[in-house]
Amino acid sequence: MTFVTKLRFQSGDRVALDDTVDGLRDLLERKGAECKGPHTEPSEHVRVPLSGNLAPGSTIADWSYEVFSRRLEIHGNDHIAREVGHMEFPDSVHVEIEVEHKRPLGYQN
């Protein structure tokens, strides 16, 4: 039975995001892990309404920013995936980790 560790990185800082993902990819390759990605997702434009003060109807221009995303998968190599789960990442990069349990074809409980 194999585990697939799926990592999703998001950040408003594209340079920090790319540095983090590329550094992790290089680390995984040096350790001999089977890695797929990074896969780039379309950026998302986010708009946040702002108000000038607490009075109703008092608004100012919206704050807008762009969020960039990358995906990476580690196949097998559970000990390396566990190391990645305990790594420190920059505060500007949000990391989501999902572990999926893959069973061989024809496997029955």
CSV table of N, CA and C in Angstrom, one decimal:
chain,number,residue,atom,x,y,z
A,1,MET,N,0.8,-1.2,0.0
A,1,MET,CA,0.0,0.0,0.0
A,1,MET,C,0.9,1.2,0.0
A,2,THR,N,0.5,2.2,-0.8
A,2,THR,CA,1.3,3.4,-1.0
A,2,THR,C,0.5,4.6,-0.5
A,3,PHE,N,1.3,5.6,0.0
A,3,PHE,CA,0.7,6.8,0.4
A,3,PHE,C,1.1,7.9,-0.6
A,4,VAL,N,0.2,8.8,-0.9
A,4,VAL,CA,0.5,9.9,-1.7
A,4,VAL,C,0.3,11.2,-0.9
A,5,THR,N,1.3,12.0,-0.7
A,5,THR,CA,1.2,13.2,0.0
A,5,THR,C,1.0,14.4,-0.9
A,6,LYS,N,-0.1,15.0,-0.8
A,6,LYS,CA,-0.4,16.2,-1.7
A,6,LYS,C,-0.2,17.5,-1.0
A,7,LEU,N,0.6,18.3,-1.6
A,7,LEU,CA,0.9,19.6,-1.0
A,7,LEU,C,0.4,20.7,-1.8
A,8,ARG,N,-0.3,21.7,-1.2
A,8,ARG,CA,-0.8,22.9,-1.9
A,8,ARG,C,-0.2,24.1,-1.3
A,9,PHE,N,0.4,24.9,-2.0
A,9,PHE,CA,1.0,26.2,-1.5
A,9,PHE,C,0.3,27.4,-2.1
A,10,GLN,N,0.0,28.4,-1.3
A,10,GLN,CA,-0.6,29.6,-1.7
A,10,GLN,C,0.1,30.8,-1.1
A,11,SER,N,0.2,31.9,-1.9
A,11,SER,CA,0.8,33.1,-1.4
A,11,SER,C,0.5,34.2,-2.3
A,12,GLY,N,0.5,35.4,-1.7
A,12,GLY,CA,0.4,36.7,-2.5
A,12,GLY,C,1.7,37.1,-3.0
A,13,ASP,N,2.8,36.5,-2.5
A,13,ASP,CA,4.2,36.8,-2.9
A,13,ASP,C,4.7,35.7,-3.9
A,14,ARG,N,4.7,36.0,-5.1
A,14,ARG,CA,5.0,34.9,-6.1
A,14,ARG,C,6.5,34.5,-6.0
A,15,VAL,N,7.4,35.4,-5.7
A,15,VAL,CA,8.8,35.1,-5.6
A,15,VAL,C,9.0,34.1,-4.4
A,16,ALA,N,8.4,34.5,-3.2
A,16,ALA,CA,8.6,33.6,-2.0
A,16,ALA,C,8.0,32.2,-2.3
A,17,LEU,N,6.8,32.2,-3.0
A,17,LEU,CA,6.2,30.9,-3.3
A,17,LEU,C,7.1,30.1,-4.2
A,18,ASP,N,7.6,30.7,-5.3
A,18,ASP,CA,8.4,29.9,-6.2
A,18,ASP,C,9.7,29.4,-5.5
A,19,ASP,N,10.3,30.3,-4.7
A,19,ASP,CA,11.5,29.9,-4.0
A,19,ASP,C,11.3,28.7,-3.0
A,20,THR,N,10.1,28.8,-2.3
A,20,THR,CA,9.8,27.7,-1.4
A,20,THR,C,9.5,26.4,-2.1
A,21,VAL,N,8.7,26.4,-3.2
A,21,VAL,CA,8.4,25.2,-3.9
A,21,VAL,C,9.6,24.6,-4.6
A,22,ASP,N,10.4,25.5,-5.3
A,22,ASP,CA,11.6,25.0,-6.0
A,22,ASP,C,12.6,24.4,-5.0
A,23,GLY,N,12.8,25.0,-3.9
A,23,GLY,CA,13.7,24.5,-2.9
A,23,GLY,C,13.2,23.2,-2.3
A,24,LEU,N,11.9,23.0,-2.1
A,24,LEU,CA,11.4,21.7,-1.7
A,24,LEU,C,11.5,20.7,-2.7
A,25,ARG,N,11.3,21.0,-4.0
A,25,ARG,CA,11.4,20.1,-5.1
A,25,ARG,C,12.9,19.6,-5.2
A,26,ASP,N,13.8,20.5,-5.1
A,26,ASP,CA,15.2,20.1,-5.1
A,26,ASP,C,15.6,19.2,-4.0
A,27,LEU,N,15.1,19.5,-2.8
A,27,LEU,CA,15.3,18.6,-1.6
A,27,LEU,C,14.8,17.2,-1.8
A,28,LEU,N,13.6,17.1,-2.3
A,28,LEU,CA,13.0,15.8,-2.6
A,28,LEU,C,13.7,15.0,-3.6
A,29,GLU,N,14.2,15.7,-4.7
A,29,GLU,CA,15.0,15.0,-5.7
A,29,GLU,C,16.3,14.5,-5.1
A,30,ARG,N,17.0,15.3,-4.3
A,30,ARG,CA,18.2,14.9,-3.7
A,30,ARG,C,18.1,13.7,-2.8
A,31,LYS,N,16.9,13.6,-2.1
A,31,LYS,CA,16.6,12.5,-1.2
A,31,LYS,C,16.1,11.3,-1.9
A,32,GLY,N,15.8,11.4,-3.2
A,32,GLY,CA,15.4,10.3,-4.0
A,32,GLY,C,13.9,10.0,-4.0
A,33,ALA,N,13.1,11.0,-3.6
A,33,ALA,CA,11.7,10.8,-3.5
A,33,ALA,C,11.0,11.0,-4.9
A,34,GLU,N,10.0,10.2,-5.2
A,34,GLU,CA,9.3,10.4,-6.4
A,34,GLU,C,8.3,11.5,-6.3
A,35,CYS,N,8.5,12.6,-7.1
A,35,CYS,CA,7.8,13.8,-6.9
A,35,CYS,C,7.1,14.2,-8.2
A,36,LYS,N,5.9,14.6,-8.2
A,36,LYS,CA,5.2,15.2,-9.4
A,36,LYS,C,4.9,16.6,-9.1
A,37,GLY,N,5.2,17.4,-10.1
A,37,GLY,CA,5.0,18.9,-9.9
A,37,GLY,C,6.3,19.6,-9.9
A,38,PRO,N,6.2,20.9,-9.6
A,38,PRO,CA,5.1,21.7,-9.2
A,38,PRO,C,4.1,22.0,-10.3
A,39,HIS,N,2.9,21.9,-10.1
A,39,HIS,CA,1.8,22.3,-11.0
A,39,HIS,C,1.3,23.7,-10.6
A,40,THR,N,1.2,24.5,-11.6
A,40,THR,CA,0.8,25.9,-11.4
A,40,THR,C,-0.7,26.0,-11.7
A,41,GLU,N,-1.4,26.6,-10.7
A,41,GLU,CA,-2.9,26.8,-10.9
A,41,GLU,C,-3.1,28.3,-11.3
A,42,PRO,N,-4.2,28.6,-12.0
A,42,PRO,CA,-4.4,30.0,-12.3
A,42,PRO,C,-4.5,30.9,-11.1
A,43,SER,N,-3.9,32.1,-11.2
A,43,SER,CA,-3.9,33.0,-10.0
A,43,SER,C,-5.4,33.4,-9.7
A,44,GLU,N,-5.6,33.8,-8.5
A,44,GLU,CA,-7.0,34.2,-8.1
A,44,GLU,C,-6.9,35.7,-7.6
A,45,HIS,N,-7.8,36.5,-8.2
A,45,HIS,CA,-7.8,37.9,-7.8
A,45,HIS,C,-8.8,38.1,-6.7
A,46,VAL,N,-8.4,38.6,-5.6
A,46,VAL,CA,-9.3,38.8,-4.4
A,46,VAL,C,-9.5,40.3,-4.1
A,47,ARG,N,-10.7,40.6,-3.9
A,47,ARG,CA,-11.1,42.0,-3.5
A,47,ARG,C,-11.7,42.1,-2.2
A,48,VAL,N,-11.2,43.0,-1.3
A,48,VAL,CA,-11.7,43.1,0.0
A,48,VAL,C,-12.3,44.5,0.2
A,49,PRO,N,-13.6,44.6,0.5
A,49,PRO,CA,-14.2,46.0,0.7
A,49,PRO,C,-13.7,46.6,2.0
A,50,LEU,N,-13.4,47.9,1.9
A,50,LEU,CA,-12.9,48.6,3.1
A,50,LEU,C,-13.9,49.8,3.4
A,51,SER,N,-13.9,50.1,4.7
A,51,SER,CA,-14.7,51.3,5.1
A,51,SER,C,-13.8,52.3,5.7
A,52,GLY,N,-14.2,53.6,5.5
A,52,GLY,CA,-13.4,54.7,6.0
A,52,GLY,C,-13.5,54.8,7.5
A,53,ASN,N,-14.7,54.6,8.1
A,53,ASN,CA,-14.9,54.6,9.5
A,53,ASN,C,-16.0,53.7,9.8
A,54,LEU,N,-16.5,53.7,11.0
A,54,LEU,CA,-17.6,52.8,11.4
A,54,LEU,C,-19.0,53.2,11.0
A,55,ALA,N,-19.1,54.4,10.5
A,55,ALA,CA,-20.4,54.9,10.0
A,55,ALA,C,-20.9,54.1,8.8
A,56,PRO,N,-22.2,53.8,8.8
A,56,PRO,CA,-22.8,53.1,7.7
A,56,PRO,C,-22.6,53.8,6.4
A,57,GLY,N,-22.3,53.1,5.3
A,57,GLY,CA,-22.2,53.7,4.0
A,57,GLY,C,-20.9,54.4,3.8
A,58,SER,N,-20.0,54.5,4.7
A,58,SER,CA,-18.7,55.1,4.6
A,58,SER,C,-17.7,54.1,4.0
A,59,THR,N,-17.5,54.1,2.7
A,59,THR,CA,-16.5,53.2,2.1
A,59,THR,C,-15.4,53.9,1.4
A,60,ILE,N,-14.3,53.2,1.3
A,60,ILE,CA,-13.2,53.7,0.5
A,60,ILE,C,-12.9,52.6,-0.6
A,61,ALA,N,-11.9,52.9,-1.4
A,61,ALA,CA,-11.6,51.9,-2.5
A,61,ALA,C,-11.3,50.5,-1.9
A,62,ASP,N,-11.7,49.5,-2.7
A,62,ASP,CA,-11.5,48.2,-2.3
A,62,ASP,C,-10.0,47.9,-2.3
A,63,TRP,N,-9.6,47.0,-1.4
A,63,TRP,CA,-8.2,46.5,-1.5
A,63,TRP,C,-8.2,45.2,-2.3
A,64,SER,N,-7.3,45.1,-3.3
A,64,SER,CA,-7.3,43.9,-4.1
A,64,SER,C,-5.9,43.4,-4.2
A,65,TYR,N,-5.8,42.1,-4.3
A,65,TYR,CA,-4.5,41.4,-4.4
A,65,TYR,C,-4.7,40.1,-5.1
A,66,GLU,N,-3.5,39.5,-5.5
A,66,GLU,CA,-3.5,38.3,-6.3
A,66,GLU,C,-2.9,37.2,-5.5
A,67,VAL,N,-3.6,36.0,-5.5
A,67,VAL,CA,-3.1,34.8,-4.8
A,67,VAL,C,-2.6,33.8,-5.8
A,68,PHE,N,-1.4,33.4,-5.6
A,68,PHE,CA,-0.8,32.4,-6.5
A,68,PHE,C,-0.7,31.0,-5.9
A,69,SER,N,-0.9,29.9,-6.6
A,69,SER,CA,-1.0,28.6,-6.1
A,69,SER,C,-0.1,27.6,-6.8
A,70,ARG,N,0.5,26.7,-6.1
A,70,ARG,CA,1.3,25.6,-6.7
A,70,ARG,C,0.9,24.3,-6.0
A,71,ARG,N,0.9,23.2,-6.8
A,71,ARG,CA,0.6,21.9,-6.2
A,71,ARG,C,1.8,20.9,-6.4
A,72,LEU,N,2.1,20.0,-5.5
A,72,LEU,CA,3.2,19.1,-5.5
A,72,LEU,C,2.7,17.8,-4.9
A,73,GLU,N,3.1,16.7,-5.5
A,73,GLU,CA,2.8,15.4,-4.9
A,73,GLU,C,4.0,14.5,-4.7
A,74,ILE,N,4.0,13.9,-3.5
A,74,ILE,CA,5.1,12.9,-3.2
A,74,ILE,C,4.5,11.6,-3.1
A,75,HIS,N,5.0,10.6,-3.9
A,75,HIS,CA,4.5,9.3,-4.0
A,75,HIS,C,5.4,8.3,-3.2
A,76,GLY,N,4.8,7.6,-2.3
A,76,GLY,CA,5.6,6.7,-1.5
A,76,GLY,C,6.5,7.5,-0.5
A,77,ASN,N,7.7,7.0,-0.2
A,77,ASN,CA,8.6,7.7,0.6
A,77,ASN,C,8.0,8.3,1.9
A,78,ASP,N,7.3,7.5,2.7
A,78,ASP,CA,6.6,8.1,3.8
A,78,ASP,C,7.4,8.8,4.8
A,79,HIS,N,8.7,8.4,5.0
A,79,HIS,CA,9.5,9.1,5.9
A,79,HIS,C,9.9,10.5,5.4
A,80,ILE,N,10.1,10.6,4.1
A,80,ILE,CA,10.4,11.9,3.6
A,80,ILE,C,9.2,12.9,3.6
A,81,ALA,N,8.0,12.3,3.3
A,81,ALA,CA,6.8,13.1,3.4
A,81,ALA,C,6.6,13.5,4.9
A,82,ARG,N,6.9,12.7,5.8
A,82,ARG,CA,6.7,13.1,7.2
A,82,ARG,C,7.7,14.2,7.6
A,83,GLU,N,8.9,14.2,7.0
A,83,GLU,CA,9.9,15.3,7.3
A,83,GLU,C,9.3,16.6,6.7
A,84,VAL,N,8.7,16.5,5.5
A,84,VAL,CA,8.2,17.7,4.9
A,84,VAL,C,7.0,18.3,5.7
A,85,GLY,N,6.2,17.4,6.3
A,85,GLY,CA,5.1,17.9,7.2
A,85,GLY,C,5.6,18.6,8.4
A,86,HIS,N,6.8,18.4,8.9
A,86,HIS,CA,7.3,19.1,10.0
A,86,HIS,C,8.3,20.2,9.7
A,87,MET,N,8.4,20.6,8.4
A,87,MET,CA,9.3,21.7,8.0
A,87,MET,C,8.6,23.0,8.3
A,88,GLU,N,9.5,24.0,8.5
A,88,GLU,CA,9.1,25.4,8.7
A,88,GLU,C,9.0,26.1,7.3
A,89,PHE,N,7.9,26.7,7.0
A,89,PHE,CA,7.8,27.5,5.7
A,89,PHE,C,7.7,29.0,6.1
A,90,PRO,N,8.0,29.8,5.1
A,90,PRO,CA,7.8,31.3,5.4
A,90,PRO,C,6.4,31.6,5.7
A,91,ASP,N,6.2,32.7,6.6
A,91,ASP,CA,4.9,33.1,7.0
A,91,ASP,C,4.0,33.5,5.8
A,92,SER,N,4.7,34.0,4.8
A,92,SER,CA,3.9,34.5,3.6
A,92,SER,C,3.4,33.4,2.7
A,93,VAL,N,3.7,32.1,3.0
A,93,VAL,CA,3.3,31.0,2.2
A,93,VAL,C,2.4,30.1,3.1
A,94,HIS,N,1.2,29.9,2.6
A,94,HIS,CA,0.2,29.0,3.2
A,94,HIS,C,0.4,27.6,2.6
A,95,VAL,N,0.5,26.6,3.5
A,95,VAL,CA,0.7,25.2,3.0
A,95,VAL,C,-0.4,24.3,3.6
A,96,GLU,N,-1.0,23.6,2.6
A,96,GLU,CA,-2.0,22.5,3.0
A,96,GLU,C,-1.4,21.2,2.6
A,97,ILE,N,-1.6,20.2,3.5
A,97,ILE,CA,-1.0,18.9,3.3
A,97,ILE,C,-2.2,17.9,3.4
A,98,GLU,N,-2.3,17.0,2.4
A,98,GLU,CA,-3.3,16.0,2.4
A,98,GLU,C,-2.6,14.7,2.1
A,99,VAL,N,-2.9,13.6,2.9
A,99,VAL,CA,-2.3,12.3,2.7
A,99,VAL,C,-3.4,11.4,2.2
A,100,GLU,N,-3.1,10.7,1.1
A,100,GLU,CA,-4.1,9.8,0.5
A,100,GLU,C,-3.5,8.4,0.5
A,101,HIS,N,-4.3,7.4,0.9
A,101,HIS,CA,-3.8,6.1,0.9
A,101,HIS,C,-4.3,5.3,-0.3
A,102,LYS,N,-3.3,4.9,-1.1
A,102,LYS,CA,-3.6,4.2,-2.4
A,102,LYS,C,-3.4,2.8,-2.2
A,103,ARG,N,-4.4,2.0,-2.6
A,103,ARG,CA,-4.3,0.5,-2.6
A,103,ARG,C,-4.0,0.0,-4.0
A,104,PRO,N,-3.2,-1.1,-4.0
A,104,PRO,CA,-3.0,-1.7,-5.3
A,104,PRO,C,-4.2,-2.2,-6.0
A,105,LEU,N,-4.2,-2.2,-7.3
A,105,LEU,CA,-5.3,-2.7,-8.1
A,105,LEU,C,-5.7,-4.1,-7.7
A,106,GLY,N,-7.0,-4.4,-7.5
A,106,GLY,CA,-7.4,-5.7,-7.1
A,106,GLY,C,-7.4,-6.0,-5.6
A,107,TYR,N,-7.0,-5.0,-4.8
A,107,TYR,CA,-6.9,-5.1,-3.4
A,107,TYR,C,-8.3,-5.2,-2.8
A,108,GLN,N,-8.5,-6.1,-1.9
A,108,GLN,CA,-9.8,-6.2,-1.2
A,108,GLN,C,-9.6,-6.3,0.3
A,109,ASN,N,-10.5,-5.7,1.1
A,109,ASN,CA,-10.4,-5.7,2.5
A,109,ASN,C,-10.6,-7.1,3.1
